[in-house]
mmCIF file with all atom_site columns, C-alpha atoms in Angstrom:
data_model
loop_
_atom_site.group_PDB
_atom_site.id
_atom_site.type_symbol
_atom_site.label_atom_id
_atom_site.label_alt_id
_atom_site.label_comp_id
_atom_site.label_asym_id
_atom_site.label_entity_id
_atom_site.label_seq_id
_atom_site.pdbx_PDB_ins_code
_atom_site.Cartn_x
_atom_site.Cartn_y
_atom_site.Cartn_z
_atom_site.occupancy
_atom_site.B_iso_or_equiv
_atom_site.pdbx_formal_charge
_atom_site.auth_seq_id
_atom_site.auth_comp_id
_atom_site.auth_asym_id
_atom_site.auth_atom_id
_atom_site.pdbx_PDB_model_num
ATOM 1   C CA . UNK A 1 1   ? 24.385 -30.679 20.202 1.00 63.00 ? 1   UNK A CA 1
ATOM 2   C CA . UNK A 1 2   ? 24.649 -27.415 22.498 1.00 65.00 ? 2   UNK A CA 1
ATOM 3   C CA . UNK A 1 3   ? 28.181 -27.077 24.199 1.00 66.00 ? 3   UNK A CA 1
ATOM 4   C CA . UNK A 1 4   ? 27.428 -27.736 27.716 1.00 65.00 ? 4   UNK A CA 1
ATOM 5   C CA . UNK A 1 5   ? 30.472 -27.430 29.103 1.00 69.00 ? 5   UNK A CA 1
ATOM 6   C CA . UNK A 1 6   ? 31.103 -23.737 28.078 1.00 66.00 ? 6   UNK A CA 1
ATOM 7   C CA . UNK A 1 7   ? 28.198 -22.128 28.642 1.00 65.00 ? 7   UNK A CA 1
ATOM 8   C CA . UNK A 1 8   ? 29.230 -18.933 28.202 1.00 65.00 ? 8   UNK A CA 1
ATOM 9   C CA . UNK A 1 9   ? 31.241 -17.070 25.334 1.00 67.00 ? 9   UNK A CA 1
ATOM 10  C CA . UNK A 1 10  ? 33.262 -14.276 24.483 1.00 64.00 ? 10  UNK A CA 1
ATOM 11  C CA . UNK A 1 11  ? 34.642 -12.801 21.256 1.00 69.00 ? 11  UNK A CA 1
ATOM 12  C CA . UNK A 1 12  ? 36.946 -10.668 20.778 1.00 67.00 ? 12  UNK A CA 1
ATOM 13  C CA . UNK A 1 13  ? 36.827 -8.132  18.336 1.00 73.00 ? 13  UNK A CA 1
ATOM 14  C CA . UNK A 1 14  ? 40.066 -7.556  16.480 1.00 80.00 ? 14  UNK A CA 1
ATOM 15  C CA . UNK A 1 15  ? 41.630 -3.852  18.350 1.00 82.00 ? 15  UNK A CA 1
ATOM 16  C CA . UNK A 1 16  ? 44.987 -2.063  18.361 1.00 85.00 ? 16  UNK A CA 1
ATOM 17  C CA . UNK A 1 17  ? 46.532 -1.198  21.891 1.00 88.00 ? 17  UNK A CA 1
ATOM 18  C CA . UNK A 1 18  ? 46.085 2.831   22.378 1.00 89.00 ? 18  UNK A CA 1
ATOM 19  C CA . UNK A 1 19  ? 50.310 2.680   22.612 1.00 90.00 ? 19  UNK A CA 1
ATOM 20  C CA . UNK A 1 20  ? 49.897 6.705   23.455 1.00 89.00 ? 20  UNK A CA 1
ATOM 21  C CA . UNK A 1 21  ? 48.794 5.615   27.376 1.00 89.00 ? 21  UNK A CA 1
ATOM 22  C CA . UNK A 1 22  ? 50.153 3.311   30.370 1.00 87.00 ? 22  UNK A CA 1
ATOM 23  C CA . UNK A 1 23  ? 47.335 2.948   31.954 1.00 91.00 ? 23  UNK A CA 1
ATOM 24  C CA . UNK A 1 24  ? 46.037 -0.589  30.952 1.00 91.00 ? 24  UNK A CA 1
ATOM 25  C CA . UNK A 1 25  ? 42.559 0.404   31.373 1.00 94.00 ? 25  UNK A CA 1
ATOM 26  C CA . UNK A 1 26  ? 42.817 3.454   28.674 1.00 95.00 ? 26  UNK A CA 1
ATOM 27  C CA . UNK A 1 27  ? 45.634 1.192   26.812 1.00 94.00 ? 27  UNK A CA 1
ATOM 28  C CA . UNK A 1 28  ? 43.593 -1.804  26.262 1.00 92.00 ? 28  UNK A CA 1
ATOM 29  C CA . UNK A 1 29  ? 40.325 -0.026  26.668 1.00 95.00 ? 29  UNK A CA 1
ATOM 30  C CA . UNK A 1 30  ? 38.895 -1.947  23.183 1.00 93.00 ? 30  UNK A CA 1
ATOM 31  C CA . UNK A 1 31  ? 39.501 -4.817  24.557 1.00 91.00 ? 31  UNK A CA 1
ATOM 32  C CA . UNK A 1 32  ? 37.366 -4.843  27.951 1.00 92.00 ? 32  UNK A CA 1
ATOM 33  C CA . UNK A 1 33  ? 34.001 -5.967  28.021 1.00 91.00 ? 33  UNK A CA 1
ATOM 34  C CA . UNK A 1 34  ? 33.274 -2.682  30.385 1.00 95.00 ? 34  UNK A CA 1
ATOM 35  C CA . UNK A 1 35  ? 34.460 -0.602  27.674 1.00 96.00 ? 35  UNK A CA 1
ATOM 36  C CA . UNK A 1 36  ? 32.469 -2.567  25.023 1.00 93.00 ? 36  UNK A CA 1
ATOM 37  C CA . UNK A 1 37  ? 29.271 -2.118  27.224 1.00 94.00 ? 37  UNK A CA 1
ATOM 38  C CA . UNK A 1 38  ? 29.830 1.313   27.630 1.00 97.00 ? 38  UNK A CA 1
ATOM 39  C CA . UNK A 1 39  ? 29.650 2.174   24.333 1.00 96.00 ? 39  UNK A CA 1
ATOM 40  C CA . UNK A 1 40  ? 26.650 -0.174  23.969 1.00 95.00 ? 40  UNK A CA 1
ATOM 41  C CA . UNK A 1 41  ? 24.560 2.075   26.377 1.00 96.00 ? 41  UNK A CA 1
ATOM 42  C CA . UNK A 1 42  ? 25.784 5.033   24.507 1.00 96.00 ? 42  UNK A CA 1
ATOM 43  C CA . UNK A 1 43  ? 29.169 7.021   26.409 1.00 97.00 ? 43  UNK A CA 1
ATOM 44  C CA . UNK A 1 44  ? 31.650 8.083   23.764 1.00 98.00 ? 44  UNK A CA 1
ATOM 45  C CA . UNK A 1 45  ? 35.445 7.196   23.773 1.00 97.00 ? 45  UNK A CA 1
ATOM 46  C CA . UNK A 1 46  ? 35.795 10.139  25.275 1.00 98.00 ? 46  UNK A CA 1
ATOM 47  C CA . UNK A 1 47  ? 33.118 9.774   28.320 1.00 98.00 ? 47  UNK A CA 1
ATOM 48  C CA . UNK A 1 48  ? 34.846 6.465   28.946 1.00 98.00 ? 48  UNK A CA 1
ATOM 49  C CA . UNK A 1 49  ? 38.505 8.325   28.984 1.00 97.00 ? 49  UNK A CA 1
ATOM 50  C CA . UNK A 1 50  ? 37.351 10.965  31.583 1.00 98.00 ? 50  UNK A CA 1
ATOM 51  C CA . UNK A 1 51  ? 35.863 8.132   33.768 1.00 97.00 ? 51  UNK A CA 1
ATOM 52  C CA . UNK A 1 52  ? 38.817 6.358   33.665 1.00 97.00 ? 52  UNK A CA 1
ATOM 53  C CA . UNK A 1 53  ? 40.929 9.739   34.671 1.00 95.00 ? 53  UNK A CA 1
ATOM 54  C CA . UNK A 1 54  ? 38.799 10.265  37.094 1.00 96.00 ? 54  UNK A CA 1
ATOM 55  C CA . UNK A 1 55  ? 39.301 7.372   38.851 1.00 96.00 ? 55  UNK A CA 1
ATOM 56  C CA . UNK A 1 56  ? 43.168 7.060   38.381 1.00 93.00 ? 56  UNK A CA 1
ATOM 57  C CA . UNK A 1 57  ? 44.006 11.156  39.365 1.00 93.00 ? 57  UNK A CA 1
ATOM 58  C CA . UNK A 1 58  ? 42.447 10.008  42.830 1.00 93.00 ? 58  UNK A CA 1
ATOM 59  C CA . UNK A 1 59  ? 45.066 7.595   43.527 1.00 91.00 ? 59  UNK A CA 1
ATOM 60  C CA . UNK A 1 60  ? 48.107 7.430   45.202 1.00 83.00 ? 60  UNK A CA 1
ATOM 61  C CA . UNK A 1 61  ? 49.596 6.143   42.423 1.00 81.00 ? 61  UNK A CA 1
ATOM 62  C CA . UNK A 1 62  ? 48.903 5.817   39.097 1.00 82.00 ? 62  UNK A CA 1
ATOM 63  C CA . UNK A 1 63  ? 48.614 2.658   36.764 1.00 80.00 ? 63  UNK A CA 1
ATOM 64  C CA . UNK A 1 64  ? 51.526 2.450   34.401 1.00 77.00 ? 64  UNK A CA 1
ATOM 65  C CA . UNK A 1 65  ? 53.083 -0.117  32.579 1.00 76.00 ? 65  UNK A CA 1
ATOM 66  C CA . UNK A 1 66  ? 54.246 -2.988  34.370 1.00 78.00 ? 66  UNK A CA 1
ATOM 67  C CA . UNK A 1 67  ? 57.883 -4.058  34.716 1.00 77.00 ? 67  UNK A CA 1
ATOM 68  C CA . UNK A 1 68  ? 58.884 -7.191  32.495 1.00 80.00 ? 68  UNK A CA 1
ATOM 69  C CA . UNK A 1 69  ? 62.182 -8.665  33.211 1.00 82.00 ? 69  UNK A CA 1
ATOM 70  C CA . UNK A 1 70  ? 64.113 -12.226 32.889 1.00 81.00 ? 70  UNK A CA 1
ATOM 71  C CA . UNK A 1 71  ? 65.167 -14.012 35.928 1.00 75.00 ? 71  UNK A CA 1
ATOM 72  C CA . UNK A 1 72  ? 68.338 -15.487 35.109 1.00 70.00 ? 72  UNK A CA 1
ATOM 73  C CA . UNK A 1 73  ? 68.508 -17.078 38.798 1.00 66.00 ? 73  UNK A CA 1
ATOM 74  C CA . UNK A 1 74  ? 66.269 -20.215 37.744 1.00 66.00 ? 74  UNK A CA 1
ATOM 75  C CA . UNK A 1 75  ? 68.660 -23.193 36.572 1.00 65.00 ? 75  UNK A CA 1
ATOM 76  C CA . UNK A 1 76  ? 67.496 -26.060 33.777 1.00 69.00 ? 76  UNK A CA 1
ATOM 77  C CA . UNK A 1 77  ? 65.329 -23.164 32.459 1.00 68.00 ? 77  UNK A CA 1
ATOM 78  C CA . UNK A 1 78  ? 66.476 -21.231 28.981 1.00 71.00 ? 78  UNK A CA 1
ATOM 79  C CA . UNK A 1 79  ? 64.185 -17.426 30.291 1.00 76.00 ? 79  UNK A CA 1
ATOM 80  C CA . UNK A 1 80  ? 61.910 -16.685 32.616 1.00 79.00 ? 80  UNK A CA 1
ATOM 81  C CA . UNK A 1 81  ? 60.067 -13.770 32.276 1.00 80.00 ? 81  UNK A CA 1
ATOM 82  C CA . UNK A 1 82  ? 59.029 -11.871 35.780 1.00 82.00 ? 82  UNK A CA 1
ATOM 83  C CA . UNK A 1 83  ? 56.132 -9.204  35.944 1.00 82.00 ? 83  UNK A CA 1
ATOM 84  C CA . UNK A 1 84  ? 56.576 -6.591  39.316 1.00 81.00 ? 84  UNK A CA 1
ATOM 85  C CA . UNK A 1 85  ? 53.401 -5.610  40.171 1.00 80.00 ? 85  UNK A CA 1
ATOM 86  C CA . UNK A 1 86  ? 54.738 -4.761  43.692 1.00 80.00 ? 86  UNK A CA 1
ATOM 87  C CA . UNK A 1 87  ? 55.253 -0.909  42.274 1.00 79.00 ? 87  UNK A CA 1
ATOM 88  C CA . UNK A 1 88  ? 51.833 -0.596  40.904 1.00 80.00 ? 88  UNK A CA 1
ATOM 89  C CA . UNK A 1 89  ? 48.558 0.514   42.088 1.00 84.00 ? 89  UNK A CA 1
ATOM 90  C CA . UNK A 1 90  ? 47.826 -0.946  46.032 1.00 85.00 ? 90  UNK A CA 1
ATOM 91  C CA . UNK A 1 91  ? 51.577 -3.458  45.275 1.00 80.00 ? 91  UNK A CA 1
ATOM 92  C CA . UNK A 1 92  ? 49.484 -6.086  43.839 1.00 80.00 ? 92  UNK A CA 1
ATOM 93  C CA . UNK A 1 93  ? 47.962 -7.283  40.534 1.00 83.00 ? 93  UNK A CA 1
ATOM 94  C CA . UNK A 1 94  ? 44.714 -7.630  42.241 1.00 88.00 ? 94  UNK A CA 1
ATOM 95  C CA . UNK A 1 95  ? 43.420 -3.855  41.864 1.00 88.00 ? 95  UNK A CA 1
ATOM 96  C CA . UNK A 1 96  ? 43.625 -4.813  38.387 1.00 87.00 ? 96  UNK A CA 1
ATOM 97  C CA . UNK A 1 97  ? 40.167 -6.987  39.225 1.00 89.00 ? 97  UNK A CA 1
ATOM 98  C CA . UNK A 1 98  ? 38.594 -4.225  41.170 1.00 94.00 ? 98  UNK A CA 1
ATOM 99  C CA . UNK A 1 99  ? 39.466 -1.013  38.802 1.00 95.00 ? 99  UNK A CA 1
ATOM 100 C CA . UNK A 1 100 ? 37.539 -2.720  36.301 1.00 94.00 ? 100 UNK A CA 1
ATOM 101 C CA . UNK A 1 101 ? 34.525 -3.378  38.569 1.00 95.00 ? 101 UNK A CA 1
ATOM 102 C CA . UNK A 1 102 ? 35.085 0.135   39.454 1.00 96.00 ? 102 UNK A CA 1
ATOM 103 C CA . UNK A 1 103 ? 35.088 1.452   36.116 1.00 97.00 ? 103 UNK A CA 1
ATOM 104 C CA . UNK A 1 104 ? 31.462 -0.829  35.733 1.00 96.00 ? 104 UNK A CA 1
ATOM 105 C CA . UNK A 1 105 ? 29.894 0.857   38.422 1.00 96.00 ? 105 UNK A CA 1
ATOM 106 C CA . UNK A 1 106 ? 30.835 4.351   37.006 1.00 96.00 ? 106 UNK A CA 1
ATOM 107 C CA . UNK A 1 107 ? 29.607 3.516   33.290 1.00 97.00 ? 107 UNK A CA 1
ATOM 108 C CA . UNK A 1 108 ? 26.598 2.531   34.890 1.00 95.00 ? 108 UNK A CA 1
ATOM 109 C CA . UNK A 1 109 ? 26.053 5.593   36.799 1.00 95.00 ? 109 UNK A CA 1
ATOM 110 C CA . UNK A 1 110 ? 26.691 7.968   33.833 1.00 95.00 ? 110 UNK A CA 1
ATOM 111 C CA . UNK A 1 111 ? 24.314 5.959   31.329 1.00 94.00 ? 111 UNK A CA 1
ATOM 112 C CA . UNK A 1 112 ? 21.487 5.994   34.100 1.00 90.00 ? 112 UNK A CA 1
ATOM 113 C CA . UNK A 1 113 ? 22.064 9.583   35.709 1.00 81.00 ? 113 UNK A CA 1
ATOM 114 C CA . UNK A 1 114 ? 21.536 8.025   38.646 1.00 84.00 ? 114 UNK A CA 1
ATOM 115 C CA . UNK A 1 115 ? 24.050 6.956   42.054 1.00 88.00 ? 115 UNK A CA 1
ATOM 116 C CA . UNK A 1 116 ? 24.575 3.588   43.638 1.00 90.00 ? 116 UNK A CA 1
ATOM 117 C CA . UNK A 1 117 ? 25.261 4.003   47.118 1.00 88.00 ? 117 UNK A CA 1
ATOM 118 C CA . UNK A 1 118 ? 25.797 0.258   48.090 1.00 93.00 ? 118 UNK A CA 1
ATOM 119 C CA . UNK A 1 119 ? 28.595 -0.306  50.083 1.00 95.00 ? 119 UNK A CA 1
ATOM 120 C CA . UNK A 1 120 ? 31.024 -2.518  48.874 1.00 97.00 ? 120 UNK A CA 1
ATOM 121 C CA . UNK A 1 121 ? 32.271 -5.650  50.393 1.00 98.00 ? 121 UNK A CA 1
ATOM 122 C CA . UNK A 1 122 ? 35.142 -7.903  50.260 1.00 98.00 ? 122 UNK A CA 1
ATOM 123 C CA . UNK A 1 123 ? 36.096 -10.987 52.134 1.00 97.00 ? 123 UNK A CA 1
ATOM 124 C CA . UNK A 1 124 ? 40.244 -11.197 52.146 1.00 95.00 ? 124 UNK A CA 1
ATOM 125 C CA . UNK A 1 125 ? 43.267 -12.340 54.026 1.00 91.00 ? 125 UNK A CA 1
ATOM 126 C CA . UNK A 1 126 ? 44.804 -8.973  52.976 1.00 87.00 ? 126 UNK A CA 1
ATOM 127 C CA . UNK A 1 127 ? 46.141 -8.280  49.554 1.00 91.00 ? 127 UNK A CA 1
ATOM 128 C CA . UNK A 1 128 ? 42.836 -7.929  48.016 1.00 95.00 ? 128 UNK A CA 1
ATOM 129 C CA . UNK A 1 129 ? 41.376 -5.985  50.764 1.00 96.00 ? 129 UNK A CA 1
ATOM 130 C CA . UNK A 1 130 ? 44.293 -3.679  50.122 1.00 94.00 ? 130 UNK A CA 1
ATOM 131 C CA . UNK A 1 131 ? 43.491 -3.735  46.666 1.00 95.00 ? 131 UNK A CA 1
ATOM 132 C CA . UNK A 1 132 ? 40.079 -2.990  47.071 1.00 96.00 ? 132 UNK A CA 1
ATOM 133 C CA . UNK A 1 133 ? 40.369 -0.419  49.711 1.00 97.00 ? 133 UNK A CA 1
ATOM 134 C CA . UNK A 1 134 ? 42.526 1.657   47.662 1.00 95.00 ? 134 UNK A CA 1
ATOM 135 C CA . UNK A 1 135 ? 40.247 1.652   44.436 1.00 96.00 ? 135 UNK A CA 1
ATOM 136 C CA . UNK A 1 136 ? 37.378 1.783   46.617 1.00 97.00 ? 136 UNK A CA 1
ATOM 137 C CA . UNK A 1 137 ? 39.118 5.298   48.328 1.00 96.00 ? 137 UNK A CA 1
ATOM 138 C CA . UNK A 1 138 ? 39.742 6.761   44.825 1.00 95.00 ? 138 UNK A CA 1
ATOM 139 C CA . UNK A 1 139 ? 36.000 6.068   44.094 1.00 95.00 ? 139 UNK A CA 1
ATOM 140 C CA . UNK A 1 140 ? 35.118 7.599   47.201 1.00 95.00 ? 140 UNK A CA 1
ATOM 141 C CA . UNK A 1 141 ? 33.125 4.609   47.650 1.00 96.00 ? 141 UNK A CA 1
ATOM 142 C CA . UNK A 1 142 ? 32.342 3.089   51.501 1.00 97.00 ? 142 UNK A CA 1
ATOM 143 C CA . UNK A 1 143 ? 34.081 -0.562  51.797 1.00 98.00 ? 143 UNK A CA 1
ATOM 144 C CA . UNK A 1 144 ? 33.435 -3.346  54.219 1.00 98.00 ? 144 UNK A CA 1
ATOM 145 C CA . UNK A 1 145 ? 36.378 -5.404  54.665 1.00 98.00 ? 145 UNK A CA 1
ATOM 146 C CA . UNK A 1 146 ? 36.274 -8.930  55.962 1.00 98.00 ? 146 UNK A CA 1
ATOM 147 C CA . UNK A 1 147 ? 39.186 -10.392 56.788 1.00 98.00 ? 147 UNK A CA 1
ATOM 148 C CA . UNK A 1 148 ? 40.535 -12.819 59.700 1.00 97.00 ? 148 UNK A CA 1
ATOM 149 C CA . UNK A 1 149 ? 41.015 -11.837 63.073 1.00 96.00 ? 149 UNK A CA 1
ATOM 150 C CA . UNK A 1 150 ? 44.600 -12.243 62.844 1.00 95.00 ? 150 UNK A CA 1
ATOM 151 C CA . UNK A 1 151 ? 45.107 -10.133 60.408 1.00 96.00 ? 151 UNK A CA 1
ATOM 152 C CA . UNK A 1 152 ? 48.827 -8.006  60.163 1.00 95.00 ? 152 UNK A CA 1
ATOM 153 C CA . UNK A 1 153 ? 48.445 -5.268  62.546 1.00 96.00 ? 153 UNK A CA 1
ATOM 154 C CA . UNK A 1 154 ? 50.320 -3.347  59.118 1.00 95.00 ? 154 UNK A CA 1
ATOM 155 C CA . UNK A 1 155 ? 47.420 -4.464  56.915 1.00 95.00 ? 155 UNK A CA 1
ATOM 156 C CA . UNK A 1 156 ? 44.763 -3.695  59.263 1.00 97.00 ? 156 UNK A CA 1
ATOM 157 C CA . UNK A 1 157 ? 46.282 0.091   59.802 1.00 97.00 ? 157 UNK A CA 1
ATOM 158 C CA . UNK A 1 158 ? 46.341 0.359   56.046 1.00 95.00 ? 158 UNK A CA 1
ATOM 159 C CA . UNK A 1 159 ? 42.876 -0.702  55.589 1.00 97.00 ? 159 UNK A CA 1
ATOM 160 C CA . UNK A 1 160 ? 41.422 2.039   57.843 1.00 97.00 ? 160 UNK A CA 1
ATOM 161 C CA . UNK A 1 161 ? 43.474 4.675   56.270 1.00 96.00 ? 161 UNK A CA 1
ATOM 162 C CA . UNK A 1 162 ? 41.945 3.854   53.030 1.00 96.00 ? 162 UNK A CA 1
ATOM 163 C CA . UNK A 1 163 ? 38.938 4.351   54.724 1.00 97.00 ? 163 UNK A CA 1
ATOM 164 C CA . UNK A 1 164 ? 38.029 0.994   54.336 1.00 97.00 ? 164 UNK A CA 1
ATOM 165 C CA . UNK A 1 165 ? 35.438 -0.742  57.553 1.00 98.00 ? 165 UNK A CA 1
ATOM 166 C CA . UNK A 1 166 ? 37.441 -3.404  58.763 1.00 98.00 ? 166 UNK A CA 1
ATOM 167 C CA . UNK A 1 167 ? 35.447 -6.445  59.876 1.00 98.00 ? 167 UNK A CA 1
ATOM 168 C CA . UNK A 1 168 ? 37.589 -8.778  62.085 1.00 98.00 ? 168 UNK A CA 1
ATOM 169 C CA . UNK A 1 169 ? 36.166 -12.544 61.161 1.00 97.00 ? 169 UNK A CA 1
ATOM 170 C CA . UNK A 1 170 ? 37.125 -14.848 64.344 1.00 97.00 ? 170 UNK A CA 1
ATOM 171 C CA . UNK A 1 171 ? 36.379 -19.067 63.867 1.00 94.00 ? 171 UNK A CA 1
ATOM 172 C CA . UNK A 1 172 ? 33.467 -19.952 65.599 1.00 92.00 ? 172 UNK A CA 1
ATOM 173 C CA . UNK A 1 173 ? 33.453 -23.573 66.911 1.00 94.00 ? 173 UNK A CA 1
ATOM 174 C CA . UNK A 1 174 ? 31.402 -26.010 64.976 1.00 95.00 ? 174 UNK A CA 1
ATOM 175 C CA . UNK A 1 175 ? 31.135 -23.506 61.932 1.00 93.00 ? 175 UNK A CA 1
ATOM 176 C CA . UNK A 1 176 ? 32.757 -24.913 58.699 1.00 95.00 ? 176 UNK A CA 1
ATOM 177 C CA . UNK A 1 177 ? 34.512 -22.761 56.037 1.00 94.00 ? 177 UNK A CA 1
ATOM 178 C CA . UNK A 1 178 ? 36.007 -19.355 56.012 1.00 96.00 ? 178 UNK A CA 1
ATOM 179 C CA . UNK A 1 179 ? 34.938 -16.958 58.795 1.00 97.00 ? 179 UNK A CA 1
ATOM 180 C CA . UNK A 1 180 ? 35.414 -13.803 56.130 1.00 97.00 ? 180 UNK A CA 1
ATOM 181 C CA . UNK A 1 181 ? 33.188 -15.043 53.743 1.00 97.00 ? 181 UNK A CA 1
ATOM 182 C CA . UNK A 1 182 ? 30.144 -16.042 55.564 1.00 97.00 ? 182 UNK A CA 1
ATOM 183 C CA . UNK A 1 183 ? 30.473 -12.627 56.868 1.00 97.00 ? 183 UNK A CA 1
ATOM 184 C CA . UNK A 1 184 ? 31.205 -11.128 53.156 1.00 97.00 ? 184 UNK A CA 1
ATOM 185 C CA . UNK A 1 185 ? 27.838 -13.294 52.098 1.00 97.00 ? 185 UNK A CA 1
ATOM 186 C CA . UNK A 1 186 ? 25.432 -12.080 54.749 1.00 97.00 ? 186 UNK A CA 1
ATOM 187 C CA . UNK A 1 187 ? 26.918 -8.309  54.183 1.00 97.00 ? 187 UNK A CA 1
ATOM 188 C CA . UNK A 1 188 ? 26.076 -9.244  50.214 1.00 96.00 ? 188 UNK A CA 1
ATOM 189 C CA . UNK A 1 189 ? 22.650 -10.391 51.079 1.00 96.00 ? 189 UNK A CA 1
ATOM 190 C CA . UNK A 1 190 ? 21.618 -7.524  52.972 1.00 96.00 ? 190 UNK A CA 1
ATOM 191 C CA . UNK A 1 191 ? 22.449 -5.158  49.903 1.00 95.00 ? 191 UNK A CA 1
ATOM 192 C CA . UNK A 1 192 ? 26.499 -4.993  49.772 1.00 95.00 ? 192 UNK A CA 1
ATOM 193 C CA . UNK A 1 193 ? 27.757 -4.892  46.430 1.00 94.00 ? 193 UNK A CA 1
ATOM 194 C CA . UNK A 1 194 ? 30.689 -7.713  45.875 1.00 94.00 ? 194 UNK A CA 1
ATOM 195 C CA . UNK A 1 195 ? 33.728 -5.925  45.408 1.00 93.00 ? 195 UNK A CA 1
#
């Protein structure tokens, strides 16, 4: 009987970390499905490298290796292990998510010689507006931000000098659900690329 409750699959292939690189997207490069398909459509290791690099030299500040430590602080537990991501790329693990959309989009470009000018969109409350603003910038790619009307005044600063577009999302009255998103969907339906 077919498995209907995981549709989809994924295996992965046996691969051994590139130790030689922080960057997680060079250092675990074998075992991303945008690396995979970019050596389906035919880049070399080395095409895949420079795309990376490309994208990384162009921002503020580069991935590296994240920060593992204990927290000794917690009681009735024996070790806690703590990542930082605050002193990474944007201060938060979600660039992670967009780099490797990022990295898609590029692969895609090189293997079809050809540019997608979309803009980019993103509905958020802040972090991964941040996050997407700064891989976005580094990309030199135009972002739409849509984010609540309330917004930090901090947030919304950093957002335009990203160079994102931000999109203040006010509550209408007698609209259900999340003001950023039904403005992130319509911007997706008239051509915006989910970011």
């Amino acid at each position: 009987a077919p498995d209907l409750v995981h549709v989809l699959t994924h295996t992965i292939q046996e691969a051994t970390p590139d130790m030689s690189h922080a960057n997680p997207f060079v250092r675990f490069r074998e075992l991303l499905w945008v690396y995979r398909l970019a050596m389906e459509l035919g880049l070399s290791d080395a095409e895949y490298l420079a795309i990376v690099e490309k994208i990384d030299t162009q921002l503020e500040q580069r991935w590296d290796e994240t920060p593992l430590s204990t927290n000794p602080g917690l009681v009735g537990v024996s070790t806690v292990y703590v990542k930082d991501e605050t002193n990474q790329v944007s201060g938060c693990f979600k660039a992670r998510h967009v780099m490797g959309i990022a990295i898609y989009l590029a692969v895609v470009e090189a293997t079809n010689s050809a540019t997608i000018d979309s803009r980019l969109a993103i509905a958020s409350c802040g972090n991964a507006a941040m996050a997407a603003a700064t891989i976005a910038r580094a990309c030199q790619r135009k972002l739409d931000a849509f984010v609540p009307e309330d917004i930090s005044p901090w947030v919304h600063g950093e957002l335009e000098r990203l160079g994102a577009v931000v999109n203040l999302c006010p509550r209408k009255p007698g609209v259900a659900g999340d003001p950023c998103y039904h403005a992130f969907t319509d911007a997706v339906a008239s051509g915006g690329l989910p970011f």
